[in-house]
Tab-separated table of C-alpha atoms in Angstrom:
chain	number	residue	atom	x	y	z
A	747	MET	CA	4.790	-72.299	15.490
A	748	ARG	CA	5.934	-70.565	12.086
A	749	ILE	CA	8.823	-68.001	11.936
A	750	GLU	CA	6.323	-65.176	11.324
A	751	ASN	CA	4.653	-65.691	14.553
A	752	TYR	CA	8.042	-65.635	16.478
A	753	VAL	CA	9.011	-62.444	14.621
A	754	ILE	CA	5.500	-60.866	15.560
A	755	ILE	CA	6.017	-62.026	19.289
A	756	ILE	CA	9.640	-60.488	19.370
A	757	MET	CA	8.514	-57.413	17.737
A	758	LEU	CA	5.569	-56.850	20.444
A	759	ILE	CA	8.238	-57.550	23.207
A	760	PHE	CA	10.594	-54.783	21.949
A	761	ILE	CA	7.394	-52.543	21.620
A	762	ILE	CA	6.383	-53.382	24.868
A	763	TYR	CA	10.254	-52.824	26.334
A	764	ILE	CA	10.353	-49.537	24.441
A	765	ILE	CA	7.082	-48.320	26.117
A	766	LEU	CA	7.888	-49.283	29.563
A	767	PHE	CA	11.511	-48.738	29.853
A	768	VAL	CA	12.466	-46.094	27.295
A	769	PRO	CA	12.116	-42.517	28.773
A	770	LEU	CA	10.382	-40.296	25.791
A	771	ASN	CA	10.825	-36.885	27.116
A	772	PHE	CA	10.185	-35.088	23.956
A	773	SER	CA	6.969	-33.353	25.122
A	774	GLU	CA	8.558	-32.413	28.463
A	775	GLU	CA	11.479	-31.001	26.598
A	776	LYS	CA	9.170	-28.781	24.588
A	777	SER	CA	7.063	-27.572	27.292
A	778	ASN	CA	10.346	-26.503	29.514
A	779	MET	CA	11.579	-24.591	26.312
A	780	LEU	CA	11.130	-20.927	26.753
A	781	ILE	CA	10.182	-19.158	23.267
A	782	VAL	CA	11.492	-15.540	23.397
A	783	PRO	CA	10.033	-13.507	20.205
A	784	VAL	CA	12.467	-11.393	18.203
A	785	LYS	CA	11.865	-8.736	15.526
A	786	ALA	CA	15.121	-8.731	13.250
A	787	HIS	CA	15.842	-5.841	11.460
A	788	ILE	CA	18.395	-5.157	8.453
A	789	VAL	CA	19.385	-1.767	8.443
A	790	VAL	CA	19.437	0.299	5.312
A	791	SER	CA	21.439	3.362	5.305
A	792	GLU	CA	23.978	5.424	3.147
A	793	ASP	CA	26.827	4.299	5.349
A	794	PHE	CA	25.650	1.264	7.483
A	795	SER	CA	23.461	-0.728	5.445
A	796	SER	CA	23.462	-4.410	6.258
A	797	LYS	CA	24.540	-7.000	3.527
A	798	ARG	CA	22.691	-9.678	5.000
A	799	SER	CA	19.756	-11.389	3.436
A	800	PRO	CA	16.569	-12.568	5.561
A	801	GLU	CA	17.717	-15.971	4.922
A	802	GLU	CA	21.209	-15.467	6.292
A	803	VAL	CA	19.620	-13.586	9.411
A	804	ARG	CA	17.428	-16.806	9.930
A	805	LYS	CA	20.425	-19.144	9.355
A	806	ILE	CA	22.636	-16.959	12.068
A	807	PHE	CA	19.438	-17.254	14.654
A	808	ASP	CA	19.288	-21.023	14.180
A	809	ASP	CA	22.996	-21.422	14.947
A	810	ALA	CA	22.638	-18.975	17.874
A	811	ASN	CA	19.733	-20.827	19.203
A	812	LYS	CA	21.980	-24.078	19.234
A	813	ILE	CA	24.116	-22.360	21.647
A	814	TRP	CA	20.939	-21.502	23.804
A	815	MET	CA	19.078	-24.784	23.674
A	816	LYS	CA	21.192	-26.033	26.671
A	817	ALA	CA	19.305	-23.158	28.469
A	818	GLY	CA	15.949	-24.297	27.313
A	819	ILE	CA	15.490	-20.955	25.225
A	820	ASN	CA	14.683	-20.480	21.921
A	821	PHE	CA	14.770	-16.972	20.204
A	822	ARG	CA	11.970	-17.219	17.552
A	823	ILE	CA	12.103	-14.644	14.681
A	824	ASP	CA	8.695	-13.490	14.310
A	825	GLU	CA	9.379	-10.824	11.512
A	826	ILE	CA	12.209	-9.799	9.726
A	827	THR	CA	12.050	-6.050	8.501
A	828	TYR	CA	14.198	-3.375	6.639
A	829	SER	CA	14.788	-0.648	8.950
A	830	TYR	CA	15.850	2.652	7.405
A	831	ALA	CA	18.607	4.642	9.241
A	832	THR	CA	20.414	8.055	9.122
A	833	GLU	CA	24.333	7.835	9.752
A	834	ASN	CA	23.805	9.873	12.781
A	835	SER	CA	21.213	7.591	14.308
A	836	VAL	CA	23.244	4.535	14.026
A	837	ASN	CA	26.560	6.653	15.318
A	838	ASP	CA	24.302	7.690	18.372
A	839	VAL	CA	23.404	4.174	19.125
A	840	LEU	CA	26.777	2.768	18.877
A	841	ALA	CA	28.477	5.840	20.872
A	842	ASN	CA	25.558	5.136	23.530
A	843	LYS	CA	24.807	8.766	23.444
A	844	GLU	CA	20.969	8.413	23.628
A	845	THR	CA	19.101	6.180	25.924
A	846	GLN	CA	15.461	6.840	24.664
A	847	PHE	CA	15.990	5.061	21.629
A	848	ARG	CA	12.150	5.177	20.507
A	849	LYS	CA	11.838	8.951	20.851
A	850	ASN	CA	14.738	10.164	18.692
A	851	LEU	CA	16.453	7.603	16.578
A	852	ASP	CA	14.915	7.323	12.917
A	853	PHE	CA	15.294	3.732	12.373
A	854	LEU	CA	13.599	2.842	15.536
A	855	LYS	CA	10.532	3.603	14.240
A	856	ASP	CA	9.403	0.048	13.651
A	857	TYR	CA	10.763	-1.118	16.971
A	858	ASN	CA	8.499	-3.420	18.702
A	859	PRO	CA	8.713	-3.204	22.596
A	860	ASP	CA	7.416	-6.678	23.364
A	861	LYS	CA	9.960	-8.383	21.576
A	862	LEU	CA	13.942	-8.344	21.210
A	863	ASN	CA	14.785	-6.204	18.519
A	864	VAL	CA	18.145	-7.058	17.072
A	865	TYR	CA	19.478	-4.721	14.200
A	866	PHE	CA	22.030	-6.070	11.708
A	867	VAL	CA	24.400	-3.219	10.630
A	868	ARG	CA	27.358	-2.756	8.567
A	869	ASN	CA	30.207	-1.186	10.983
A	870	PRO	CA	33.968	-1.963	11.526
A	871	SER	CA	33.889	-0.457	15.004
A	872	VAL	CA	32.302	-3.136	17.136
A	873	ASN	CA	31.042	-6.466	16.923
A	874	GLY	CA	27.700	-6.015	18.607
A	875	ILE	CA	26.149	-3.977	21.379
A	876	ALA	CA	22.902	-4.515	23.496
A	877	TYR	CA	20.980	-2.088	25.628
A	878	PHE	CA	19.058	-4.569	27.903
A	879	GLU	CA	16.391	-2.158	29.537
A	880	GLU	CA	15.453	-1.299	25.848
A	881	ARG	CA	15.686	-4.875	24.368
A	882	ILE	CA	17.768	-3.663	21.548
A	883	ALA	CA	20.975	-5.183	20.183
A	884	LEU	CA	23.091	-4.326	17.143
A	885	ILE	CA	25.002	-6.864	15.368
A	886	SER	CA	27.939	-5.875	12.663
A	887	ASP	CA	28.395	-7.661	9.413
A	888	ASN	CA	31.939	-7.496	9.907
A	889	VAL	CA	32.262	-10.343	12.529
A	890	PRO	CA	33.526	-13.919	11.517
A	891	TYR	CA	31.206	-15.844	13.960
A	892	SER	CA	27.952	-13.772	13.802
A	893	HIS	CA	26.093	-16.422	15.701
A	894	ARG	CA	27.951	-16.405	18.707
A	895	THR	CA	27.992	-12.526	18.464
A	896	VAL	CA	23.979	-12.751	18.245
A	897	ALA	CA	24.033	-15.411	20.989
A	898	HIS	CA	26.517	-13.321	23.382
A	899	GLU	CA	24.171	-9.926	22.581
A	900	LEU	CA	20.796	-12.082	23.449
A	901	GLY	CA	22.592	-12.980	26.459
A	902	HIS	CA	22.965	-9.224	27.410
A	903	LEU	CA	19.296	-8.393	26.323
A	904	LEU	CA	18.236	-11.158	28.975
A	905	GLY	CA	20.463	-9.649	31.812
A	906	LEU	CA	23.698	-11.086	31.379
A	907	ASN	CA	27.076	-9.205	31.988
A	908	HIS	CA	30.712	-9.951	30.666
A	909	VAL	CA	32.909	-12.202	32.350
A	910	ASN	CA	36.575	-12.947	32.281
A	911	ASP	CA	36.725	-16.625	31.267
A	912	PRO	CA	37.620	-16.786	27.830
A	913	ASN	CA	35.774	-20.364	27.430
A	914	ARG	CA	32.298	-18.721	28.446
A	915	LEU	CA	29.736	-17.150	25.847
A	916	MET	CA	29.761	-14.021	28.055
A	917	TYR	CA	33.571	-13.311	27.640
A	918	GLU	CA	33.919	-9.667	26.326
A	919	PHE	CA	36.001	-10.711	23.363
A	920	SER	CA	35.964	-13.547	21.148
A	921	GLY	CA	35.169	-16.174	23.565
A	922	ASN	CA	33.644	-19.563	23.655
A	923	GLU	CA	30.051	-20.866	23.857
A	924	GLU	CA	30.077	-21.924	27.405
A	925	ILE	CA	26.949	-21.167	29.553
A	926	THR	CA	26.894	-21.386	33.499
A	927	ALA	CA	23.954	-22.966	35.415
A	928	GLU	CA	24.019	-19.496	37.016
A	929	GLU	CA	23.650	-17.732	33.829
A	930	ILE	CA	20.948	-20.278	32.421
A	931	ALA	CA	18.992	-19.353	35.707
A	932	ILE	CA	19.230	-15.630	35.157
A	933	VAL	CA	18.408	-15.863	31.360
A	934	ARG	CA	15.554	-18.300	31.873
A	935	ASN	CA	13.999	-16.018	34.582
A	936	ASN	CA	14.335	-12.734	32.362
A	937	ALA	CA	12.948	-14.888	29.157
A	938	GLY	CA	9.764	-15.635	31.493
A	939	ASN	CA	8.827	-12.181	31.007
A	940	PHE	CA	7.788	-12.756	27.485
């Protein structure tokens, strides 16, 4: 037998081995991935205009999705808009004075109730704030790890509360990125509503 024939036989054995014994779970992993639609808003106002570009917002979400990948969740930006706001409307949200956001806050006119709405603002007083029932989060431009803040606030939007463990994503202050099995179950259950 010629050497070419041996090479072909070895290649065929290798291919058969891969087909029979190497699990290819790519389609299974994708089918278990929950997709959560997001509308990102770059706030424009006299005092609170975000300096973020649409490209930066996408990059922040790409990095936040790396954290949530272990939970089988992908936050998909369907749209990025510029949302115009007055100083009073942003202050009301930050102060949690108004709970019926869609009625009274001018920069929520382009709010989409069928998606998570994430507003990027320039504000030195908070890193982020989320309102679970309204599906709204505000993210400050002033945070050094924006992707972690976005991931944290998305956790709130899907039903997670603060924890006392600094190794966890939901730690109230600058924590780490750990997500527990219990948190994954809560988030996946709520993400299934989209």
